[in-house]
Amino acid sequence: MDFEPVIGLEIHAQLLTETKIFCGCSTNFSSPPNSNICPVCLGLPGALPVLNQRVVEYGIRAGLALGCSIQEESVFARKNYFYPDLPKGYQISQYEEPLAIKGRVEYLTSGREICVRINRVHLEEDAGKSVHQGAHTTSLDYNRSGVPLIEIVTEPDIYSSSDAADFFGRLRGVLCAVGINDGNMEEGSLRCDANVSMRQVGVKELGVKVEIKNINSFKFLEKAIDYECFRQSEILSSGELIDQETRLWDATTGRTESMRSKEEAHDYRYFPEPDIPTLIVAEALVDDIRKVMPELPEERKQRFIKEFEIAEDAAGWLTQAQGLANYFEELARQSQNPVASGNWMMGTVRRYLNEHSADIDDFKIDPSELAKLIQLVDSGVISGSAAKTVFSKMAETGANAESIVEDEGLKQIADEDVLSLAVESVLKGNSEAVETYRSGKEGVLGFLVGKVMKETQGKANPKLARDLLKARLSSE
Ligand code: ADP
Ligand code: ZN
Ligand code: MG
């Protein structure tokens, strides 16, 4: 029997506000443990939560960016459960009436049209953090309690592990582009639960799903889904049924392990949070936010294709992260050569970043400096291959292009008189090729240009060398 996976994601993204969702405590990630806490975020008796207006605005931005409708009225509820990192005994989260509903994310990926519907975007608070120290000690840090999150729930519209990782990456790009999340998965500001089921190919009905909790990297997301698909296929093939449960990804074993049987909504005894009134969002507020929404990655990609005439895959790669897109855009404008800028980004720069496991934001060469290098090539001062050498030196030392060209003597010979000498000597030494050319086989010109390059240790301006050769060969 052939099975295919069906996947829905639930993504938690920390909002980039300076203060928490229901109190004025700082959301700073690196503060000492338990230094950003107060009676409200600890849920001490008598403390009153007050909703942070900024959180609402950021939630609306996310909703709009994901094509959702913003609900005029949304409601906070208490989700009751006990865990040491949740001293209140409940988490405040929107439940039946979320802030935003019914969105969709559409894009092209290697020629396929993808559409993932968004079920909802709701606001909630984060819990604290248990820090396990050895086998017998656990410390609790409540700095995270009350940090604002949005939860984004997709419909089960994803059909492979690689599409899931790709989608998660795009979502990250969107959230960062609209300035509400920093995309930092290592610090946990963006994490995702994957719901995975298998169904027989050709069958419409969905299978029983398993939820894999708290995945914090694209690679793990893909691997966890792959493992889960394999595990479920084995079970189904042997005629057994899938247990609906919550599992955890174990990166060291490369497997998912059962954590608990699935909890049902009624287990949480949801009820409306009595201390927070219904959230009413005026249409005017939504309109104001819509007006100032920044360009989304997909829009930026289309603009790059049109404005800079670069290829679709290049535009896609460049717009996956804001830093990259900003870098490219500045490079293209300053060098006044968008196509060369795209090639540099896709080739040399990308390779450099990969080799150094670096991010564009840590990249030492300023776009204005790289732009000067591109212009040195365009104006014929240095050759394309010399430019690669200059680039490496720039990245290594931080020196600027002109001074490296000067110090290393990389300037091309664009002086006709000097180059003519080299041309003469090449013509003399290659009489056979000269004959061949004159007999009508002009393809041999490239060979002669190569000889001139060699004669000048690669410093001849190839175009000028070619022109001079041609002129000389047809003059007699
Ligand atoms: P639950 O009742 O477990 O909360 P929901 O219907 O709210 O389930 O969906 C939670 C997440 O699981 C959503 O992202 C949804 O797309 C996904 N999902 C629901 N059913 C399936 C299924 N059969 N296979 C894969 N994913 C599913
Ligand atoms: Zn607080
Ligand atoms: Mg649900």
Coordinates of C-alpha atoms and ligand atoms in Angstrom, one line a residue:
M1 CA 0.0 0.0 0.0
D2 CA 1.2 3.5 -0.8
F3 CA 0.7 6.2 1.8
E4 CA 1.2 10.0 1.5
P5 CA 1.8 12.4 4.4
V6 CA -0.6 15.2 5.4
I7 CA 0.8 17.9 7.6
G8 CA -0.5 20.9 9.5
L9 CA 1.7 23.2 11.4
E10 CA 1.2 25.2 14.6
I11 CA 3.8 27.9 14.9
H12 CA 4.6 29.9 18.0
A13 CA 6.3 33.3 17.4
Q14 CA 7.4 35.6 20.1
L15 CA 6.4 39.2 19.4
L16 CA 9.1 41.8 19.5
T17 CA 7.6 44.0 22.1
E18 CA 9.7 45.5 24.9
T19 CA 7.3 44.6 27.6
K20 CA 5.1 41.5 28.3
I21 CA 1.6 40.9 27.2
F22 CA -0.2 41.7 30.5
C23 CA 2.3 43.7 32.6
G24 CA 5.2 46.1 32.2
C25 CA 8.0 43.6 32.8
S26 CA 10.8 43.5 30.3
T27 CA 10.9 40.7 27.6
N28 CA 14.7 40.9 27.5
F29 CA 16.1 37.4 26.7
S30 CA 19.5 37.7 28.4
S31 CA 18.5 39.1 31.8
P32 CA 19.5 37.1 34.9
P33 CA 16.9 34.4 35.8
N34 CA 13.8 35.7 37.6
S35 CA 14.7 39.4 37.3
N36 CA 11.9 40.3 34.9
I37 CA 8.9 39.2 36.9
C38 CA 6.1 40.7 38.9
P39 CA 2.8 39.6 40.6
V40 CA 1.0 39.8 37.3
C41 CA 3.2 37.5 35.2
L42 CA 3.5 35.1 38.2
G43 CA -0.3 35.1 38.6
L44 CA -0.2 36.0 42.3
P45 CA -3.6 36.4 43.8
G46 CA -5.1 39.8 43.3
A47 CA -2.8 40.9 40.5
L48 CA -4.6 42.3 37.5
P49 CA -3.5 41.7 33.9
V50 CA -3.8 44.7 31.5
L51 CA -3.5 43.9 27.7
N52 CA -0.5 45.5 26.0
Q53 CA -1.7 47.6 23.0
R54 CA 1.5 46.9 21.1
V55 CA 0.8 43.2 21.2
V56 CA -2.5 43.7 19.6
E57 CA -1.0 45.8 16.8
Y58 CA 1.7 43.2 16.2
G59 CA -0.9 40.5 16.1
I60 CA -2.9 42.4 13.6
R61 CA 0.2 42.9 11.4
A62 CA 0.8 39.1 11.5
G63 CA -2.8 38.4 10.6
L64 CA -2.8 40.8 7.7
A65 CA 0.5 39.5 6.4
L66 CA -1.0 36.0 6.4
G67 CA -4.1 37.1 4.5
C68 CA -6.4 36.7 7.5
S69 CA -9.5 38.7 8.4
I70 CA -9.1 40.5 11.7
Q71 CA -12.1 39.8 14.0
E72 CA -13.8 42.8 15.5
E73 CA -14.2 40.9 18.7
S74 CA -11.8 38.4 20.2
V75 CA -11.8 36.8 23.6
F76 CA -9.1 35.6 26.0
A77 CA -9.6 32.4 27.9
R78 CA -7.9 30.5 30.7
K79 CA -6.3 27.2 29.6
N80 CA -6.0 25.3 32.8
Y81 CA -3.2 22.9 33.5
F82 CA -0.4 22.5 36.0
Y83 CA 3.2 22.5 35.2
P84 CA 6.2 23.8 37.3
D85 CA 6.9 26.5 34.7
L86 CA 3.3 27.7 34.9
P87 CA 2.8 28.7 38.6
K88 CA -0.5 30.3 37.8
G89 CA -2.0 27.0 37.0
Y90 CA -3.4 28.4 33.7
Q91 CA -2.2 30.0 30.6
I92 CA -4.1 33.0 29.2
S93 CA -4.7 32.4 25.5
Q94 CA -7.3 33.2 22.9
Y95 CA -9.3 30.2 22.2
E96 CA -12.8 30.2 20.7
E97 CA -12.6 33.7 19.3
P98 CA -9.1 34.4 18.0
L99 CA -7.8 37.7 16.8
A100 CA -7.5 36.6 13.1
I101 CA -9.0 33.9 11.0
K102 CA -9.2 32.4 7.5
G103 CA -5.9 33.4 5.9
R104 CA -3.8 31.9 3.2
V105 CA -0.2 31.9 2.1
E106 CA 0.5 31.4 -1.6
Y107 CA 3.7 31.1 -3.5
L108 CA 5.6 29.4 -6.2
T109 CA 8.3 26.9 -5.4
S110 CA 10.3 25.3 -8.2
G111 CA 7.4 25.8 -10.5
R112 CA 4.7 24.4 -8.2
E113 CA 1.9 26.6 -6.9
I114 CA 1.5 26.2 -3.1
C115 CA -1.4 27.4 -1.1
V116 CA -1.5 26.8 2.6
R117 CA -4.6 28.0 4.3
I118 CA -4.3 29.6 7.7
N119 CA -6.9 28.6 10.2
R120 CA -6.2 31.2 12.8
V121 CA -3.7 33.6 14.4
H122 CA -4.3 34.0 18.1
L123 CA -2.6 35.9 21.0
E124 CA -1.3 34.1 24.1
E125 CA 1.3 34.3 26.8
D126 CA 4.4 32.2 27.1
A127 CA 5.2 30.0 30.1
G128 CA 8.4 30.0 32.2
K129 CA 11.3 27.8 31.6
S130 CA 12.5 24.7 33.5
V131 CA 16.3 24.4 33.5
H132 CA 17.3 20.8 34.3
Q133 CA 20.6 20.6 36.0
G134 CA 21.7 17.0 36.4
A135 CA 19.5 14.2 37.3
H136 CA 18.0 15.6 40.6
T137 CA 17.8 19.4 40.2
T138 CA 15.5 21.6 38.2
S139 CA 15.6 25.4 38.4
L140 CA 12.8 27.6 37.2
D141 CA 13.2 30.8 35.4
Y142 CA 10.0 32.8 35.1
N143 CA 11.4 35.6 32.9
R144 CA 9.5 34.1 30.0
S145 CA 6.2 34.0 31.8
G146 CA 3.9 36.4 30.1
V147 CA 6.1 37.1 27.1
P148 CA 3.7 37.7 24.2
L149 CA 3.3 35.1 21.5
I150 CA 1.2 34.5 18.5
E151 CA 0.1 31.1 17.6
I152 CA -0.4 30.5 13.9
V153 CA -2.4 27.4 13.0
T154 CA -2.4 26.1 9.4
E155 CA -4.9 23.9 7.8
P156 CA -3.6 20.4 6.9
D157 CA -2.5 21.6 3.4
I158 CA 1.2 20.5 3.4
Y159 CA 2.1 17.2 1.7
S160 CA 5.8 16.6 2.2
S161 CA 8.5 17.2 4.8
S162 CA 10.5 19.4 2.5
D163 CA 7.4 21.5 1.7
A164 CA 6.8 21.9 5.5
A165 CA 10.4 23.1 6.0
D166 CA 10.1 25.4 3.0
F167 CA 6.8 26.8 4.3
F168 CA 8.1 27.4 7.8
G169 CA 11.1 29.3 6.2
R170 CA 8.8 31.5 4.3
L171 CA 6.6 32.1 7.3
R172 CA 9.7 33.1 9.2
G173 CA 10.6 35.5 6.4
V174 CA 7.1 37.1 6.5
L175 CA 7.1 37.5 10.3
C176 CA 10.6 39.1 10.2
A177 CA 9.7 41.3 7.2
V178 CA 6.7 42.8 9.1
G179 CA 9.0 43.4 12.1
I180 CA 7.1 41.4 14.7
N181 CA 9.5 38.5 15.2
D182 CA 13.3 38.1 15.2
G183 CA 13.3 34.7 13.6
N184 CA 15.7 33.4 16.2
M185 CA 15.0 29.7 16.4
E186 CA 17.9 28.9 18.7
E187 CA 16.6 31.2 21.4
G188 CA 13.2 29.8 20.9
S189 CA 11.5 33.0 19.6
L190 CA 10.1 30.9 16.7
R191 CA 9.2 27.2 17.1
C192 CA 6.7 24.9 15.6
D193 CA 4.6 21.8 16.3
A194 CA 4.0 19.5 13.4
N195 CA 0.8 17.5 13.0
V196 CA 1.4 14.5 10.8
S197 CA -0.9 11.8 9.5
M198 CA -0.7 9.4 6.6
R199 CA -3.4 8.4 4.2
Q200 CA -3.6 6.0 1.4
V201 CA -2.9 7.6 -2.0
G202 CA -6.2 8.5 -3.7
V203 CA -8.2 8.6 -0.5
K204 CA -9.6 11.9 0.5
E205 CA -10.3 11.3 4.2
L206 CA -7.5 12.3 6.6
G207 CA -5.8 9.7 8.8
V208 CA -5.2 9.8 12.5
K209 CA -2.6 12.5 13.3
V210 CA 0.3 12.6 15.7
E211 CA 1.5 16.0 17.0
I212 CA 5.3 16.5 17.3
K213 CA 6.0 19.2 19.8
N214 CA 8.5 22.1 19.9
I215 CA 10.7 21.8 16.9
N216 CA 13.2 24.6 16.6
S217 CA 15.1 24.1 13.4
F218 CA 14.2 23.6 9.7
K219 CA 16.4 20.5 9.6
F220 CA 14.7 18.9 12.6
L221 CA 11.3 19.7 11.2
E222 CA 12.1 17.9 8.0
K223 CA 13.7 14.9 9.8
A224 CA 11.0 14.6 12.5
I225 CA 8.3 14.5 9.8
D226 CA 10.3 12.0 7.7
Y227 CA 10.8 9.7 10.7
E228 CA 7.1 10.0 11.7
C229 CA 6.0 9.2 8.1
F230 CA 8.2 6.1 8.1
R231 CA 6.9 5.0 11.6
Q232 CA 3.3 5.5 10.7
S233 CA 3.6 3.8 7.3
E234 CA 5.1 0.7 9.0
I235 CA 2.2 0.6 11.5
L236 CA -0.5 1.1 8.9
S237 CA 1.1 -1.4 6.5
S238 CA 0.9 -4.1 9.1
G239 CA -2.8 -3.4 9.5
E240 CA -2.6 -1.7 12.8
L241 CA -4.0 1.7 13.9
I242 CA -2.1 4.9 14.8
D243 CA -2.5 6.1 18.4
Q244 CA -3.4 9.8 18.5
E245 CA -0.7 11.1 20.7
T246 CA 1.8 13.9 21.3
R247 CA 5.4 13.0 20.5
L248 CA 8.8 14.6 21.0
W249 CA 11.6 14.8 18.5
D250 CA 14.9 13.4 19.8
A251 CA 17.7 14.9 17.8
T252 CA 20.3 12.5 19.2
T253 CA 18.4 9.3 18.2
G254 CA 16.8 10.8 15.1
R255 CA 13.4 9.4 16.3
T256 CA 10.2 10.7 17.7
E257 CA 9.2 9.4 21.1
S258 CA 5.8 9.2 22.7
M259 CA 5.3 11.9 25.3
R260 CA 1.6 11.5 26.2
S261 CA -1.7 10.5 24.7
K262 CA -3.4 13.4 23.1
E263 CA -5.0 15.9 25.4
E264 CA -8.5 17.1 24.4
A265 CA -9.7 20.6 24.6
H266 CA -12.1 19.7 27.4
D267 CA -9.1 18.5 29.5
Y268 CA -8.1 22.1 29.8
R269 CA -11.4 23.4 31.2
Y270 CA -11.2 26.5 29.0
F271 CA -13.3 29.4 30.3
P272 CA -13.3 33.1 29.4
E273 CA -10.6 35.0 31.3
P274 CA -12.6 37.1 33.8
D275 CA -10.0 39.8 34.3
I276 CA -9.7 40.8 30.6
P277 CA -12.6 42.2 28.7
T278 CA -13.4 41.2 25.2
L279 CA -10.8 42.7 22.8
I280 CA -12.5 45.0 20.4
V281 CA -10.5 46.0 17.3
A282 CA -11.8 49.0 15.5
E283 CA -11.8 48.8 11.7
A284 CA -9.9 52.1 11.7
L285 CA -7.0 50.6 13.6
V286 CA -6.8 47.7 11.1
D287 CA -6.9 50.2 8.2
D288 CA -4.1 52.3 9.8
I289 CA -2.0 49.2 10.2
R290 CA -2.7 48.0 6.7
K291 CA -1.6 51.3 5.3
V292 CA 1.9 51.0 6.9
M293 CA 2.5 47.3 6.3
P294 CA 5.9 46.8 4.8
E295 CA 6.6 45.0 1.6
L296 CA 6.3 41.2 2.1
P297 CA 9.0 38.8 0.8
E298 CA 6.9 37.5 -2.1
E299 CA 6.1 41.1 -3.2
R300 CA 9.7 42.1 -2.9
K301 CA 10.7 39.1 -5.0
Q302 CA 8.3 40.1 -7.8
R303 CA 9.6 43.6 -7.6
F304 CA 13.2 42.4 -7.9
I305 CA 12.4 40.4 -11.0
K306 CA 10.7 43.4 -12.6
E307 CA 12.9 46.2 -11.4
F308 CA 16.3 44.6 -11.6
E309 CA 15.6 42.0 -14.3
I310 CA 17.1 39.1 -12.3
A311 CA 16.0 35.5 -12.6
E312 CA 13.2 34.1 -10.5
D313 CA 15.4 31.7 -8.5
A314 CA 17.9 34.4 -7.7
A315 CA 15.1 36.8 -6.6
G316 CA 13.6 34.0 -4.5
W317 CA 16.9 33.3 -2.8
L318 CA 17.7 36.9 -2.2
T319 CA 14.3 37.7 -0.6
Q320 CA 14.2 34.7 1.8
A321 CA 15.8 36.9 4.5
Q322 CA 15.5 40.6 4.9
G323 CA 19.2 41.2 5.5
L324 CA 20.1 39.5 2.2
A325 CA 17.5 41.4 0.2
N326 CA 18.5 44.8 1.7
Y327 CA 22.2 44.0 1.0
F328 CA 21.4 43.1 -2.7
E329 CA 19.2 46.1 -3.2
E330 CA 21.8 48.5 -2.0
L331 CA 24.5 46.7 -4.0
A332 CA 22.4 46.9 -7.2
R333 CA 21.7 50.6 -6.8
Q334 CA 25.2 51.6 -5.9
S335 CA 27.0 49.5 -8.6
Q336 CA 24.3 50.4 -11.1
N337 CA 24.6 46.8 -12.4
P338 CA 21.8 44.8 -10.9
V339 CA 22.6 41.7 -13.0
A340 CA 26.2 41.6 -11.9
S341 CA 25.1 42.3 -8.4
G342 CA 22.7 39.3 -8.5
N343 CA 25.5 37.1 -9.8
W344 CA 27.9 38.2 -7.1
M345 CA 25.3 37.5 -4.4
M346 CA 24.2 34.1 -5.8
G347 CA 27.8 33.0 -6.5
T348 CA 30.8 34.4 -4.6
V349 CA 28.9 35.9 -1.7
R350 CA 26.7 32.9 -1.1
R351 CA 29.7 30.6 -1.2
Y352 CA 31.6 32.8 1.2
L353 CA 28.7 32.8 3.7
N354 CA 28.3 29.1 3.4
E355 CA 32.0 28.3 3.9
H356 CA 32.1 30.6 6.9
S357 CA 28.7 29.5 8.3
A358 CA 28.1 33.3 8.4
D359 CA 25.0 35.4 8.1
I360 CA 24.8 38.4 5.8
D361 CA 24.4 40.5 8.9
D362 CA 27.9 39.5 10.0
F363 CA 29.4 40.0 6.5
K364 CA 32.4 42.3 6.7
I365 CA 32.2 43.8 3.2
D366 CA 29.9 46.8 3.0
P367 CA 27.6 46.8 0.0
S368 CA 29.1 50.2 -1.1
E369 CA 32.5 48.6 -1.1
L370 CA 31.4 45.5 -3.1
A371 CA 29.7 48.0 -5.5
K372 CA 33.0 49.7 -6.1
L373 CA 34.5 46.3 -7.0
I374 CA 31.8 45.6 -9.5
Q375 CA 32.4 49.0 -11.0
L376 CA 36.1 48.3 -11.3
V377 CA 35.2 45.3 -13.4
D378 CA 32.6 47.2 -15.4
S379 CA 35.0 50.0 -16.3
G380 CA 37.6 47.5 -17.4
V381 CA 40.2 48.4 -14.7
I382 CA 40.4 44.7 -13.5
S383 CA 39.3 41.4 -15.0
G384 CA 36.5 39.3 -13.6
S385 CA 39.0 36.7 -12.3
A386 CA 41.1 39.4 -10.6
A387 CA 37.9 40.6 -9.0
K388 CA 37.5 37.2 -7.2
T389 CA 41.0 37.6 -5.8
V390 CA 40.2 41.1 -4.6
F391 CA 37.0 39.9 -3.1
S392 CA 38.8 37.3 -1.0
K393 CA 41.3 39.9 0.2
M394 CA 38.5 42.3 1.1
A395 CA 36.6 39.7 3.1
E396 CA 39.9 38.7 4.9
T397 CA 41.3 42.1 5.7
G398 CA 38.5 44.6 5.4
A399 CA 40.6 46.7 3.0
N400 CA 38.9 48.5 0.1
A401 CA 38.9 47.3 -3.4
E402 CA 41.0 50.1 -4.9
S403 CA 43.9 49.7 -2.5
I404 CA 44.0 46.0 -3.0
V405 CA 44.1 46.4 -6.8
E406 CA 46.9 48.9 -6.3
D407 CA 48.9 46.8 -3.9
E408 CA 48.6 43.5 -5.8
G409 CA 49.2 45.1 -9.1
L410 CA 45.9 43.7 -10.5
K411 CA 45.1 46.5 -12.9
Q412 CA 44.3 45.4 -16.4
I413 CA 46.4 46.5 -19.3
A414 CA 44.0 48.8 -21.1
D415 CA 46.8 50.8 -22.7
E416 CA 46.7 50.1 -26.5
D417 CA 50.4 50.7 -27.0
V418 CA 51.4 48.2 -24.3
L419 CA 48.9 45.7 -25.3
S420 CA 49.8 45.9 -29.0
L421 CA 53.3 44.7 -28.1
A422 CA 51.8 41.6 -26.6
V423 CA 49.5 41.1 -29.6
E424 CA 52.5 41.3 -32.0
S425 CA 54.5 38.8 -30.1
V426 CA 51.5 36.4 -30.0
L427 CA 50.9 36.7 -33.7
K428 CA 54.5 36.0 -34.4
G429 CA 54.6 32.9 -32.2
N430 CA 51.4 31.4 -33.6
S431 CA 51.6 31.6 -37.3
E432 CA 49.6 28.4 -37.7
A433 CA 46.6 29.9 -35.9
V434 CA 47.0 33.1 -37.9
E435 CA 46.7 31.1 -41.1
T436 CA 43.7 29.2 -39.8
Y437 CA 42.0 32.5 -39.0
R438 CA 42.8 34.0 -42.4
S439 CA 41.4 30.9 -44.1
G440 CA 38.1 31.8 -42.7
K441 CA 37.9 29.9 -39.4
E442 CA 37.5 32.9 -37.1
G443 CA 36.7 30.7 -34.1
V444 CA 40.4 30.5 -33.5
L445 CA 40.4 34.1 -32.3
G446 CA 39.5 32.9 -28.8
F447 CA 42.6 30.9 -28.8
L448 CA 44.7 33.9 -29.7
V449 CA 43.0 36.1 -27.0
G450 CA 43.9 33.4 -24.5
K451 CA 47.5 33.6 -25.6
V452 CA 47.5 37.3 -25.1
M453 CA 46.1 36.9 -21.7
K454 CA 48.8 34.4 -20.9
E455 CA 51.5 36.7 -22.3
T456 CA 50.3 39.4 -19.9
Q457 CA 49.8 37.2 -16.9
G458 CA 46.1 37.6 -17.2
K459 CA 46.2 41.3 -17.0
A460 CA 45.2 42.2 -20.5
N461 CA 41.8 43.7 -20.9
P462 CA 40.2 40.8 -22.9
K463 CA 37.9 43.0 -24.9
L464 CA 40.7 45.3 -26.0
A465 CA 43.0 42.4 -26.7
R466 CA 40.3 40.9 -29.0
D467 CA 39.7 44.2 -30.8
L468 CA 43.4 44.7 -31.4
L469 CA 43.9 41.1 -32.7
K470 CA 40.9 41.4 -35.0
A471 CA 42.2 44.7 -36.4
R472 CA 45.7 43.3 -37.0
L473 CA 44.5 40.1 -38.5
S474 CA 42.2 41.8 -41.1
S475 CA 44.7 44.6 -41.9
E476 CA 46.9 42.5 -44.2
Ligands
ADP1 P1 -6.9 19.4 17.5 O1 -8.3 19.0 17.7 O2 -6.0 18.3 17.8 O3 -6.5 20.7 18.2 P2 -7.1 20.8 15.1 O4 -8.2 20.5 14.1 O5 -7.3 22.0 15.9 O6 -6.8 19.6 16.0 O7 -5.8 21.0 14.3 C1 -4.6 21.2 14.9 C2 -3.5 21.1 13.8 O8 -3.4 19.8 13.3 C3 -3.7 22.1 12.6 O9 -2.5 22.6 12.2 C4 -4.3 21.1 11.6 O10 -4.0 21.6 10.3 C5 -3.6 19.8 11.9 N1 -4.4 18.7 11.5 C6 -5.7 18.4 11.8 N2 -6.0 17.2 11.4 C7 -4.9 16.6 10.8 C8 -4.6 15.4 10.1 N3 -5.5 14.4 10.0 N4 -3.4 15.2 9.6 C9 -2.5 16.2 9.7 N5 -2.7 17.4 10.3 C10 -3.9 17.6 10.9
ZN2 ZN 5.3 41.0 35.1
MG3 MG -7.1 22.6 18.0

